[in-house]
XYZ file of C-alpha atoms in Angstrom:
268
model
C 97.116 80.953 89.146
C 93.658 81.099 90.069
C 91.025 83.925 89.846
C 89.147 82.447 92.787
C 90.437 79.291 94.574
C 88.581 76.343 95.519
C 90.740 76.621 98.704
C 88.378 77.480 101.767
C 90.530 79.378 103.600
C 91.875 81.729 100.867
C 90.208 83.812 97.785
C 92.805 83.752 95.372
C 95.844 81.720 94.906
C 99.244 83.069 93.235
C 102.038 81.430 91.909
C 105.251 83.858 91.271
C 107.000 80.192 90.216
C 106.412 76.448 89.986
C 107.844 73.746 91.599
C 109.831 72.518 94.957
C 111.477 69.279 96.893
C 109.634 66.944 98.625
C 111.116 67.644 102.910
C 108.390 66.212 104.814
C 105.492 63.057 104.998
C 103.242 65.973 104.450
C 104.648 66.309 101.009
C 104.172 62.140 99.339
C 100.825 62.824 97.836
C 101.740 66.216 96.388
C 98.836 67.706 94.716
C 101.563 70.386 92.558
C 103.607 67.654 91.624
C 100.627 65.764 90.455
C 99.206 68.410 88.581
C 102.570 70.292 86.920
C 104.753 67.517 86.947
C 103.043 64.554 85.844
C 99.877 66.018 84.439
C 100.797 68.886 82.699
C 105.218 68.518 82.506
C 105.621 72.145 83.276
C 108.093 71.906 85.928
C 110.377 68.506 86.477
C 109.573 67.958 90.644
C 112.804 67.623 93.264
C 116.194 69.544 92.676
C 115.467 70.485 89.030
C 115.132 74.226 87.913
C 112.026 76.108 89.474
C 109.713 77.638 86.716
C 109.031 81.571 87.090
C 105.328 81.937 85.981
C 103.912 84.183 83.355
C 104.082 87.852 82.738
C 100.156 87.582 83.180
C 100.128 85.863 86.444
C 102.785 88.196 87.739
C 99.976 91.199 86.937
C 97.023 89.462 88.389
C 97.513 91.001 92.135
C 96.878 94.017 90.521
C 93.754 93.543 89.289
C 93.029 91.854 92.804
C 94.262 94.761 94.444
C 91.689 97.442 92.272
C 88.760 95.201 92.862
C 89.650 95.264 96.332
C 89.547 98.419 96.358
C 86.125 99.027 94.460
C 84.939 96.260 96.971
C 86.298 98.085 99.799
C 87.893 94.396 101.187
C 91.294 92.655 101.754
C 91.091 89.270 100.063
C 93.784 86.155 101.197
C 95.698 85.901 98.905
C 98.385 82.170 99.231
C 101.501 82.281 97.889
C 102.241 80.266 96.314
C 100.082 76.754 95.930
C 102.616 75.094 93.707
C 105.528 76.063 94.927
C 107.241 77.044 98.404
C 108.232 81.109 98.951
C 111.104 80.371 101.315
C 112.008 77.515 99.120
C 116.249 77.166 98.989
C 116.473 76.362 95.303
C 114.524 79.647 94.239
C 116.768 81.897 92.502
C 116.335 84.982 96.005
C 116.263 87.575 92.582
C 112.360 86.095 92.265
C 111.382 86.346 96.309
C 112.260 89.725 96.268
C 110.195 90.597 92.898
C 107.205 88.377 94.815
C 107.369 90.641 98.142
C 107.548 93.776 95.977
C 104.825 92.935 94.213
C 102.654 92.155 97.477
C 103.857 95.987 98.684
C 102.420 97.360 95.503
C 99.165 95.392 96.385
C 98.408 96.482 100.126
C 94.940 95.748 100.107
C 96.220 92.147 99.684
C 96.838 90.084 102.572
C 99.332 87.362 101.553
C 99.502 83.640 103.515
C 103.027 82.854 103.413
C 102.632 78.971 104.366
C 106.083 76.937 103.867
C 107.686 73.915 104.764
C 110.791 75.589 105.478
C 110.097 77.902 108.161
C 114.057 78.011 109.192
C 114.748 80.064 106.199
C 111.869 82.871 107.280
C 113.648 84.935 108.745
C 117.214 84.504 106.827
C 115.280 85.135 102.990
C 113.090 88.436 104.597
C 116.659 89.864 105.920
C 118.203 88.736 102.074
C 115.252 90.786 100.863
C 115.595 93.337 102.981
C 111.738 93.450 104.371
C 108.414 91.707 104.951
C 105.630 93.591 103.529
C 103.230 94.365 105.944
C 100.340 92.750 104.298
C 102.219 89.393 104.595
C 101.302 86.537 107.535
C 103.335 83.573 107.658
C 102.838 80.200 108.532
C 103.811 76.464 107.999
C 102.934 72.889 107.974
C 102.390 70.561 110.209
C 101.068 67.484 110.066
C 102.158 65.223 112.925
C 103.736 66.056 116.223
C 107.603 65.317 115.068
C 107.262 68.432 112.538
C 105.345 70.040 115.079
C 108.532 69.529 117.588
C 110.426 71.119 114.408
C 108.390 73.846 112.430
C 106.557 75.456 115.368
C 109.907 76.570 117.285
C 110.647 78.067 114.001
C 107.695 79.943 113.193
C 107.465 81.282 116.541
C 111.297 82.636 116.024
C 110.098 83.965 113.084
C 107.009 85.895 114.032
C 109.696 87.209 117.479
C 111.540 88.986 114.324
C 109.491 89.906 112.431
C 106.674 92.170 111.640
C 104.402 89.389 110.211
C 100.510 90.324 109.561
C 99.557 86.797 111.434
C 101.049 83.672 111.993
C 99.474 80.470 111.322
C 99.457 76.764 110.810
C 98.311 74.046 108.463
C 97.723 70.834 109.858
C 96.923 69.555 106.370
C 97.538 66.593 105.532
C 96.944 65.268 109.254
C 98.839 62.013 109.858
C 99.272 61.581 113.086
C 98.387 63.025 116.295
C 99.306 66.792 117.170
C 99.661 68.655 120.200
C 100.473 72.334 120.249
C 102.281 73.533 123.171
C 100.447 77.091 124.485
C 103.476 78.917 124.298
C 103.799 78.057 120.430
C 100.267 78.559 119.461
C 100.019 80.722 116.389
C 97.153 83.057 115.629
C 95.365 81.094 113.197
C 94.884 77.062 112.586
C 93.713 75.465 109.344
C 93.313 71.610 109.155
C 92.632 68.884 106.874
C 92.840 65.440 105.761
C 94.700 64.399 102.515
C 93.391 63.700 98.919
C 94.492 60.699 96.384
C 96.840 61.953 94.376
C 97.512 59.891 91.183
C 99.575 56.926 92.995
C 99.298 58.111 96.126
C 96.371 56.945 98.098
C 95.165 58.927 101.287
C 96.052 58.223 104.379
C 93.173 57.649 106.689
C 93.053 60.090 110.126
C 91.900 59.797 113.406
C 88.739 62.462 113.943
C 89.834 62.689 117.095
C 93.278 64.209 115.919
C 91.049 67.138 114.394
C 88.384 67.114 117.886
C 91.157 67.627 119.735
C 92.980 70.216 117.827
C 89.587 71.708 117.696
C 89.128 72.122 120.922
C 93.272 73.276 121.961
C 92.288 76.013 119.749
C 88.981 76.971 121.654
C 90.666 76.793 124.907
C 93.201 79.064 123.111
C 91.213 81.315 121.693
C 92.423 81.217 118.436
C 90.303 80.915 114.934
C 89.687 77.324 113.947
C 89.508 76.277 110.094
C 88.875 72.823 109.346
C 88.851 72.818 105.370
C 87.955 69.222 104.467
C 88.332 65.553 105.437
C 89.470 64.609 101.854
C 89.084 61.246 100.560
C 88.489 59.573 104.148
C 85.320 60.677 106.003
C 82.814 59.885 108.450
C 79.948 57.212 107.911
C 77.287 58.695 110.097
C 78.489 61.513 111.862
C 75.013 61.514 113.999
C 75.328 57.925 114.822
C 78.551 56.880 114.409
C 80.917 59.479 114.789
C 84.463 57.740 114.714
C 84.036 54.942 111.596
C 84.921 56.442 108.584
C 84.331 55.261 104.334
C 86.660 56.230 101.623
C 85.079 58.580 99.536
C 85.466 61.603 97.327
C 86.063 65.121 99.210
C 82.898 66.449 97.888
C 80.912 63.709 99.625
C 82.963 63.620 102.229
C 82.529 67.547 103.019
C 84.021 69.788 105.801
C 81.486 69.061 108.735
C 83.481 67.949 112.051
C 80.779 67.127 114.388
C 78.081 68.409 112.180
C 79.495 71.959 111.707
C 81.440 73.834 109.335
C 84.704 75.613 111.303
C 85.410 78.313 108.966
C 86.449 80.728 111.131
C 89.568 83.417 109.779
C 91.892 85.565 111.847
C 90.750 89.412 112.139
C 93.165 91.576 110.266
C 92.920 95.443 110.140
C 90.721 97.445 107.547
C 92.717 100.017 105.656
């Protein structure tokens, strides 16, 4: 529901439906439920009816997909910001318009980034495929859901014929180690926002240096998107004390440089 997102690792964000159930520490200072909940009272939050978005935001891939085309480029595309795709209280009538429209839209390439990453591969075989513009990834944001989510993801990208894989360490709150054998192809990270209530939690930089640097010995792509409301006081100085702050002050520098680094993915 965006034309172009604010979101540094994606173009465009699209939202087939609203809504979901908080599962994880990653998900108490929900930015959705903030914003359609208790802003704007679109969607009721937890195990309440999801919300299937407009005719109009249902149509904008396509117009994506021909500027893509006159552009000659394949935009990210994440699916869906205010919701979760493999979510289990999503009527599976909706997932399977969603992937159809993403196989109408090939120039597309959809992020398919859950918190549910045991139902990947059990809603794709409900659906019948994965279109092949479609990566798929999930959060993390401490080593217990790491222990969880990355067996999972890895399962899933065994099965299935998945674009990319790729993780989002966002919010970080605690430590996180990724074994080798689970490393995906692609690794976003980020510290949290303050979301009405909900105040940020503060992270270690050291949680992102060293996820940094697993992904450099790794050789995967490295995306660190923003340290949020907690940053760094003097990153030339004083590297490790950090000030509360707004994200736009804060910024994205970790070590005084920007990570924006994306996965390849094939021209067409």
């Amino acid at each position: 529901m965006a034309e172009n997102s604010a979101i540094s690792w994606t173009r465009h964000t699209w939202n087939p439906w609203m809504g979901c159930t908080k599962i994880s520490p990653a998900c108490d200072g929900c930015y959705a439920e903030f914003l359609m909940d208790k802003r704007y009272r679109k969607v009721q939050w937890g195990n309440h009816p999801r919300v299937r978005t407009s005719a109009h935001t249902w149509n904008d891939p396509f117009r994506w997909q021909r500027q893509a085309e006159r552009d000659g480029d394949r935009p990210f595309v994440f699916c869906a910001s205010l919701a979760d795709i493999f979510d289990n209280q999503v009527d599976p009538q909706w997932r399977a318009d969603a992937f159809e429209v993403m196989r109408k839209t090939p120039r597309l390439i959809y992020q398919l980034l859950t918190k549910r990453p045991q139902n990947i591969v059990k809603m794709v075989a409900a659906v019948g495929y994965l279109p092949l513009n479609a990566a798929i990834g999930t959060t993390i944001e401490d080593q217990p859901r790491a222990d969880v989510n990355l067996p999972e993801l890895d399962r899933a990208r065994r099965c299935l014929p998945a674009l990319f894989s790729f993780v989002s360490y966002e919010p970080a709150v605690g430590p996180l180690v990724i074994p080798p054998e689970l490393m995906p192809d692609w690794v976003i990270a980020g510290g949290e926002t303050d979301q009405g209530d909900h105040k940020a939690r503060k992270p270690d930089p050291d949680w992102f240096r060293s996820l940094r640097d697993q992904c450099a010995a790794a050789g995967v792509p490295f995306h660190f998107k923003q340290w949020g409301n907690w940053g760094v006081l003097d990153r030339a100085r004083d590297p490790d004390t950090m000030f509360r702050g707004t994200k736009h002050i804060t910024g994205r520098l970790l070590d005084g440089r920007e990570h924006n680094e994306f996965p390849a993915v094939p021209a067409i």
